[in-house]
PDB file of C-alpha atoms in Angstrom:
ATOM      1  CA  MET I   1     -63.310  84.794  27.721  1.00  0.00           C
ATOM      2  CA  PHE I   2     -61.279  82.727  25.270  1.00  0.00           C
ATOM      3  CA  GLY I   3     -63.321  84.063  22.346  1.00  0.00           C
ATOM      4  CA  SER I   4     -62.712  87.695  23.329  1.00  0.00           C
ATOM      5  CA  MET I   5     -58.985  87.016  23.602  1.00  0.00           C
ATOM      6  CA  VAL I   6     -58.937  85.494  20.111  1.00  0.00           C
ATOM      7  CA  ARG I   7     -60.857  88.496  18.703  1.00  0.00           C
ATOM      8  CA  ARG I   8     -58.332  90.901  20.263  1.00  0.00           C
ATOM      9  CA  LEU I   9     -55.427  88.905  18.818  1.00  0.00           C
ATOM     10  CA  TRP I  10     -57.123  88.770  15.413  1.00  0.00           C
ATOM     11  CA  ARG I  11     -57.276  92.569  15.287  1.00  0.00           C
ATOM     12  CA  ARG I  12     -53.498  92.747  15.858  1.00  0.00           C
ATOM     13  CA  PRO I  13     -51.768  90.615  13.177  1.00  0.00           C
ATOM     14  CA  TRP I  14     -48.359  91.132  14.783  1.00  0.00           C
ATOM     15  CA  SER I  15     -49.638  89.451  17.977  1.00  0.00           C
ATOM     16  CA  LEU I  16     -50.734  86.393  15.969  1.00  0.00           C
ATOM     17  CA  ALA I  17     -47.240  86.092  14.530  1.00  0.00           C
ATOM     18  CA  LEU I  18     -45.803  86.388  18.023  1.00  0.00           C
ATOM     19  CA  LEU I  19     -48.215  83.765  19.355  1.00  0.00           C
ATOM     20  CA  GLY I  20     -47.406  81.465  16.426  1.00  0.00           C
ATOM     21  CA  GLY I  21     -43.689  81.812  17.103  1.00  0.00           C
ATOM     22  CA  LEU I  22     -44.255  80.960  20.749  1.00  0.00           C
ATOM     23  CA  VAL I  23     -46.196  77.822  19.791  1.00  0.00           C
ATOM     24  CA  VAL I  24     -43.376  76.758  17.445  1.00  0.00           C
ATOM     25  CA  LEU I  25     -40.760  77.319  20.171  1.00  0.00           C
ATOM     26  CA  LEU I  26     -42.768  75.371  22.734  1.00  0.00           C
ATOM     27  CA  GLY I  27     -43.270  72.560  20.237  1.00  0.00           C
ATOM     28  CA  ALA I  28     -39.535  72.428  19.505  1.00  0.00           C
ATOM     29  CA  ALA I  29     -38.704  72.356  23.210  1.00  0.00           C
ATOM     30  CA  PHE I  30     -41.127  69.471  23.729  1.00  0.00           C
ATOM     31  CA  PHE I  31     -39.633  67.575  20.790  1.00  0.00           C
ATOM     32  CA  VAL I  32     -36.068  67.983  22.057  1.00  0.00           C
ATOM     33  CA  ALA I  33     -36.685  67.320  25.737  1.00  0.00           C
ATOM     34  CA  GLY I  34     -40.125  65.747  25.734  1.00  0.00           C
ATOM     35  CA  PRO I  35     -41.209  62.461  27.196  1.00  0.00           C
ATOM     36  CA  GLY I  36     -38.894  59.602  26.467  1.00  0.00           C
ATOM     37  CA  GLY I  37     -35.831  61.556  27.500  1.00  0.00           C
ATOM     38  CA  SER I  38     -34.408  61.930  24.004  1.00  0.00           C
ATOM     39  CA  GLY I  39     -33.046  65.333  24.979  1.00  0.00           C
ATOM     40  CA  LEU I  40     -31.237  64.244  28.133  1.00  0.00           C
ATOM     41  CA  PHE I  41     -27.859  65.676  27.088  1.00  0.00           C
ATOM     42  CA  GLY I  42     -26.316  67.669  29.891  1.00  0.00           C
ATOM     43  CA  LEU I  43     -28.532  66.102  32.556  1.00  0.00           C
ATOM     44  CA  THR I  44     -26.572  64.860  35.553  1.00  0.00           C
ATOM     45  CA  VAL I  45     -27.925  61.857  37.452  1.00  0.00           C
ATOM     46  CA  GLY I  46     -26.079  60.457  40.461  1.00  0.00           C
ATOM     47  CA  GLY I  47     -22.994  62.468  39.562  1.00  0.00           C
ATOM     48  CA  CYS I  48     -23.035  61.101  36.012  1.00  0.00           C
ATOM     49  CA  GLU I  49     -23.550  63.336  32.970  1.00  0.00           C
ATOM     50  CA  ILE I  50     -25.942  61.599  30.577  1.00  0.00           C
ATOM     51  CA  LYS I  51     -24.304  61.680  27.141  1.00  0.00           C
ATOM     52  CA  PRO I  52     -22.605  59.305  24.682  1.00  0.00           C
ATOM     53  CA  ASP I  53     -19.180  57.996  25.756  1.00  0.00           C
ATOM     54  CA  THR I  54     -19.757  59.197  29.317  1.00  0.00           C
ATOM     55  CA  GLN I  55     -17.451  57.890  32.066  1.00  0.00           C
ATOM     56  CA  CYS I  56     -19.782  56.809  34.870  1.00  0.00           C
ATOM     57  CA  ALA I  57     -18.186  53.595  36.137  1.00  0.00           C
ATOM     58  CA  GLY I  58     -19.332  52.548  39.593  1.00  0.00           C
ATOM     59  CA  LYS I  59     -22.046  55.234  39.886  1.00  0.00           C
ATOM     60  CA  ASP I  60     -25.310  54.799  41.781  1.00  0.00           C
ATOM     61  CA  LEU I  61     -28.054  55.419  39.231  1.00  0.00           C
ATOM     62  CA  ARG I  62     -30.815  53.425  40.952  1.00  0.00           C
ATOM     63  CA  GLU I  63     -34.391  54.231  39.914  1.00  0.00           C
ATOM     64  CA  SER I  64     -33.184  56.762  37.299  1.00  0.00           C
ATOM     65  CA  ASP I  65     -35.547  57.696  34.477  1.00  0.00           C
ATOM     66  CA  LEU I  66     -33.308  57.433  31.421  1.00  0.00           C
ATOM     67  CA  ARG I  67     -35.940  56.603  28.806  1.00  0.00           C
ATOM     68  CA  GLY I  68     -34.552  57.128  25.314  1.00  0.00           C
ATOM     69  CA  ALA I  69     -31.177  58.338  26.618  1.00  0.00           C
ATOM     70  CA  ASN I  70     -28.199  58.114  24.266  1.00  0.00           C
ATOM     71  CA  LEU I  71     -25.521  56.325  26.268  1.00  0.00           C
ATOM     72  CA  SER I  72     -23.749  54.720  23.329  1.00  0.00           C
ATOM     73  CA  GLY I  73     -20.193  53.810  24.253  1.00  0.00           C
ATOM     74  CA  ALA I  74     -20.768  54.830  27.884  1.00  0.00           C
ATOM     75  CA  ASN I  75     -18.609  53.353  30.627  1.00  0.00           C
ATOM     76  CA  LEU I  76     -21.123  52.152  33.223  1.00  0.00           C
ATOM     77  CA  ARG I  77     -18.911  49.346  34.485  1.00  0.00           C
ATOM     78  CA  GLY I  78     -20.090  48.194  37.927  1.00  0.00           C
ATOM     79  CA  SER I  79     -22.762  50.899  38.118  1.00  0.00           C
ATOM     80  CA  ASN I  80     -25.973  50.307  40.043  1.00  0.00           C
ATOM     81  CA  LEU I  81     -28.904  50.770  37.668  1.00  0.00           C
ATOM     82  CA  SER I  82     -31.404  48.783  39.760  1.00  0.00           C
ATOM     83  CA  GLY I  83     -34.964  49.715  38.867  1.00  0.00           C
ATOM     84  CA  ALA I  84     -33.790  52.249  36.262  1.00  0.00           C
ATOM     85  CA  ASN I  85     -36.043  52.973  33.302  1.00  0.00           C
ATOM     86  CA  LEU I  86     -33.853  52.598  30.218  1.00  0.00           C
ATOM     87  CA  SER I  87     -36.659  51.784  27.793  1.00  0.00           C
ATOM     88  CA  GLY I  88     -35.697  52.802  24.274  1.00  0.00           C
ATOM     89  CA  ALA I  89     -32.216  53.850  25.441  1.00  0.00           C
ATOM     90  CA  ASN I  90     -29.220  53.555  23.129  1.00  0.00           C
ATOM     91  CA  LEU I  91     -26.578  51.578  25.021  1.00  0.00           C
ATOM     92  CA  SER I  92     -24.782  50.315  21.920  1.00  0.00           C
ATOM     93  CA  GLY I  93     -21.151  49.572  22.691  1.00  0.00           C
ATOM     94  CA  ALA I  94     -21.664  50.480  26.363  1.00  0.00           C
ATOM     95  CA  ASN I  95     -19.498  48.908  29.068  1.00  0.00           C
ATOM     96  CA  LEU I  96     -21.954  47.378  31.552  1.00  0.00           C
ATOM     97  CA  TYR I  97     -19.468  44.815  32.872  1.00  0.00           C
ATOM     98  CA  TRP I  98     -20.613  43.713  36.364  1.00  0.00           C
ATOM     99  CA  ALA I  99     -23.391  46.342  36.302  1.00  0.00           C
ATOM    100  CA  ILE I 100     -26.397  45.830  38.565  1.00  0.00           C
ATOM    101  CA  LEU I 101     -29.559  46.035  36.470  1.00  0.00           C
ATOM    102  CA  THR I 102     -31.984  44.196  38.770  1.00  0.00           C
ATOM    103  CA  GLY I 103     -35.563  45.095  37.925  1.00  0.00           C
ATOM    104  CA  ALA I 104     -34.433  47.552  35.240  1.00  0.00           C
ATOM    105  CA  ASN I 105     -36.714  48.324  32.295  1.00  0.00           C
ATOM    106  CA  LEU I 106     -34.710  47.857  29.085  1.00  0.00           C
ATOM    107  CA  THR I 107     -37.692  47.438  26.773  1.00  0.00           C
ATOM    108  CA  ARG I 108     -36.669  48.187  23.158  1.00  0.00           C
ATOM    109  CA  ALA I 109     -33.182  49.230  24.343  1.00  0.00           C
ATOM    110  CA  ASN I 110     -30.296  49.030  21.877  1.00  0.00           C
ATOM    111  CA  LEU I 111     -27.554  46.942  23.520  1.00  0.00           C
ATOM    112  CA  ASN I 112     -25.804  46.060  20.264  1.00  0.00           C
ATOM    113  CA  GLY I 113     -22.130  45.447  21.061  1.00  0.00           C
ATOM    114  CA  ALA I 114     -22.609  46.136  24.782  1.00  0.00           C
ATOM    115  CA  ASP I 115     -20.454  44.337  27.359  1.00  0.00           C
ATOM    116  CA  LEU I 116     -22.838  42.797  29.902  1.00  0.00           C
ATOM    117  CA  ARG I 117     -20.422  40.154  31.191  1.00  0.00           C
ATOM    118  CA  GLY I 118     -21.167  39.255  34.798  1.00  0.00           C
ATOM    119  CA  SER I 119     -23.990  41.775  34.990  1.00  0.00           C
ATOM    120  CA  ASN I 120     -26.985  41.181  37.244  1.00  0.00           C
ATOM    121  CA  LEU I 121     -30.184  41.367  35.192  1.00  0.00           C
ATOM    122  CA  ASN I 122     -32.331  39.614  37.801  1.00  0.00           C
ATOM    123  CA  GLY I 123     -35.970  40.496  37.051  1.00  0.00           C
ATOM    124  CA  ALA I 124     -35.051  42.939  34.263  1.00  0.00           C
ATOM    125  CA  ASN I 125     -37.400  43.533  31.334  1.00  0.00           C
ATOM    126  CA  LEU I 126     -35.584  43.200  28.000  1.00  0.00           C
ATOM    127  CA  THR I 127     -38.695  42.853  25.839  1.00  0.00           C
ATOM    128  CA  SER I 128     -37.881  43.590  22.183  1.00  0.00           C
ATOM    129  CA  ALA I 129     -34.337  44.734  23.077  1.00  0.00           C
ATOM    130  CA  ASP I 130     -31.395  44.323  20.692  1.00  0.00           C
ATOM    131  CA  LEU I 131     -29.194  41.944  22.695  1.00  0.00           C
ATOM    132  CA  THR I 132     -26.442  41.464  20.136  1.00  0.00           C
ATOM    133  CA  ALA I 133     -24.171  41.660  23.159  1.00  0.00           C
ATOM    134  CA  ASP I 134     -21.825  39.707  25.415  1.00  0.00           C
ATOM    135  CA  LEU I 135     -23.792  38.306  28.372  1.00  0.00           C
ATOM    136  CA  THR I 136     -21.126  35.807  29.449  1.00  0.00           C
ATOM    137  CA  GLY I 137     -21.744  34.883  33.086  1.00  0.00           C
ATOM    138  CA  ALA I 138     -24.725  37.238  33.407  1.00  0.00           C
ATOM    139  CA  ASN I 139     -27.471  36.609  35.963  1.00  0.00           C
ATOM    140  CA  LEU I 140     -30.711  36.291  33.993  1.00  0.00           C
ATOM    141  CA  ILE I 141     -32.937  34.960  36.804  1.00  0.00           C
ATOM    142  CA  GLY I 142     -36.531  35.995  36.159  1.00  0.00           C
ATOM    143  CA  THR I 143     -35.514  38.154  33.205  1.00  0.00           C
ATOM    144  CA  ASN I 144     -38.016  38.774  30.394  1.00  0.00           C
ATOM    145  CA  LEU I 145     -36.455  38.367  26.934  1.00  0.00           C
ATOM    146  CA  THR I 146     -39.723  38.197  24.960  1.00  0.00           C
ATOM    147  CA  GLY I 147     -39.139  39.353  21.383  1.00  0.00           C
ATOM    148  CA  ALA I 148     -35.502  40.295  22.053  1.00  0.00           C
ATOM    149  CA  GLU I 149     -32.861  39.939  19.330  1.00  0.00           C
ATOM    150  CA  VAL I 150     -30.518  37.264  20.703  1.00  0.00           C
ATOM    151  CA  ALA I 151     -29.271  35.485  17.558  1.00  0.00           C
ATOM    152  CA  LEU I 152     -25.711  36.824  17.961  1.00  0.00           C
ATOM    153  CA  ALA I 153     -25.711  37.198  21.759  1.00  0.00           C
ATOM    154  CA  GLU I 154     -23.057  35.403  23.824  1.00  0.00           C
ATOM    155  CA  PHE I 155     -24.578  33.526  26.802  1.00  0.00           C
ATOM    156  CA  ASP I 156     -21.656  31.303  27.921  1.00  0.00           C
ATOM    157  CA  GLY I 157     -22.009  30.624  31.642  1.00  0.00           C
ATOM    158  CA  ALA I 158     -25.115  32.824  31.949  1.00  0.00           C
ATOM    159  CA  LEU I 159     -27.546  31.821  34.692  1.00  0.00           C
ATOM    160  CA  PHE I 160     -31.105  31.154  33.530  1.00  0.00           C
ATOM    161  CA  CYS I 161     -33.801  30.497  36.118  1.00  0.00           C
ATOM    162  CA  LYS I 162     -37.454  31.075  35.285  1.00  0.00           C
ATOM    163  CA  THR I 163     -36.194  33.267  32.461  1.00  0.00           C
ATOM    164  CA  THR I 164     -38.823  34.123  29.847  1.00  0.00           C
ATOM    165  CA  TRP I 165     -37.153  33.353  26.514  1.00  0.00           C
ATOM    166  CA  VAL I 166     -37.651  35.167  23.192  1.00  0.00           C
ATOM    167  CA  ASP I 167     -40.594  32.943  22.194  1.00  0.00           C
ATOM    168  CA  GLY I 168     -42.308  33.209  25.601  1.00  0.00           C
ATOM    169  CA  SER I 169     -41.085  29.823  26.868  1.00  0.00           C
ATOM    170  CA  ARG I 170     -39.317  29.473  30.226  1.00  0.00           C
ATOM    171  CA  ARG I 171     -35.633  28.574  30.521  1.00  0.00           C
ATOM    172  CA  THR I 172     -33.661  27.321  33.486  1.00  0.00           C
ATOM    173  CA  THR I 173     -29.984  26.334  33.503  1.00  0.00           C
ATOM    174  CA  PRO I 174     -29.796  22.547  34.048  1.00  0.00           C
ATOM    175  CA  GLY I 175     -29.023  21.672  37.655  1.00  0.00           C
ATOM    176  CA  VAL I 176     -30.061  25.079  39.027  1.00  0.00           C
ATOM    177  CA  GLN I 177     -32.627  25.140  41.851  1.00  0.00           C
ATOM    178  CA  CYS I 178     -34.980  28.091  41.393  1.00  0.00           C
TER     179      CYS I 178
END
């Protein structure tokens, strides 16, 4: 069946050009909005439009699939992103002050310049993330920071308890009962 279809198309060169154009269009659509969410512009999740500099403070975005989303400069202050998949997302300069990120996947996320003060990252996965960010007073209980960039991160008053550090070791804030 497939062979006969190809033979019919071969006899009509214009149909091959049409088929080729369709393949190119489908390929472009997959590249723009394919897996990883790199083409999430215009998508609305929990009443929040996913785009750079978006104003989504206090929104409920639990369990959202925002892989590869560009949320640079976004205002997500106090938003609930529990269990959200933000792997590979660009959150550079984002306001995540007091955000709830429990169990969130932030693997390879760009958090350079993000404000994570007081945020709850309990059980979050920040493997290989760029954490050149302010994590003052953040809850990092059970958080995985393996391979993360933390050299310029601010951790004053952050709570560590069974936290997997950059080198794979465990950290706990002195005096804290886990």
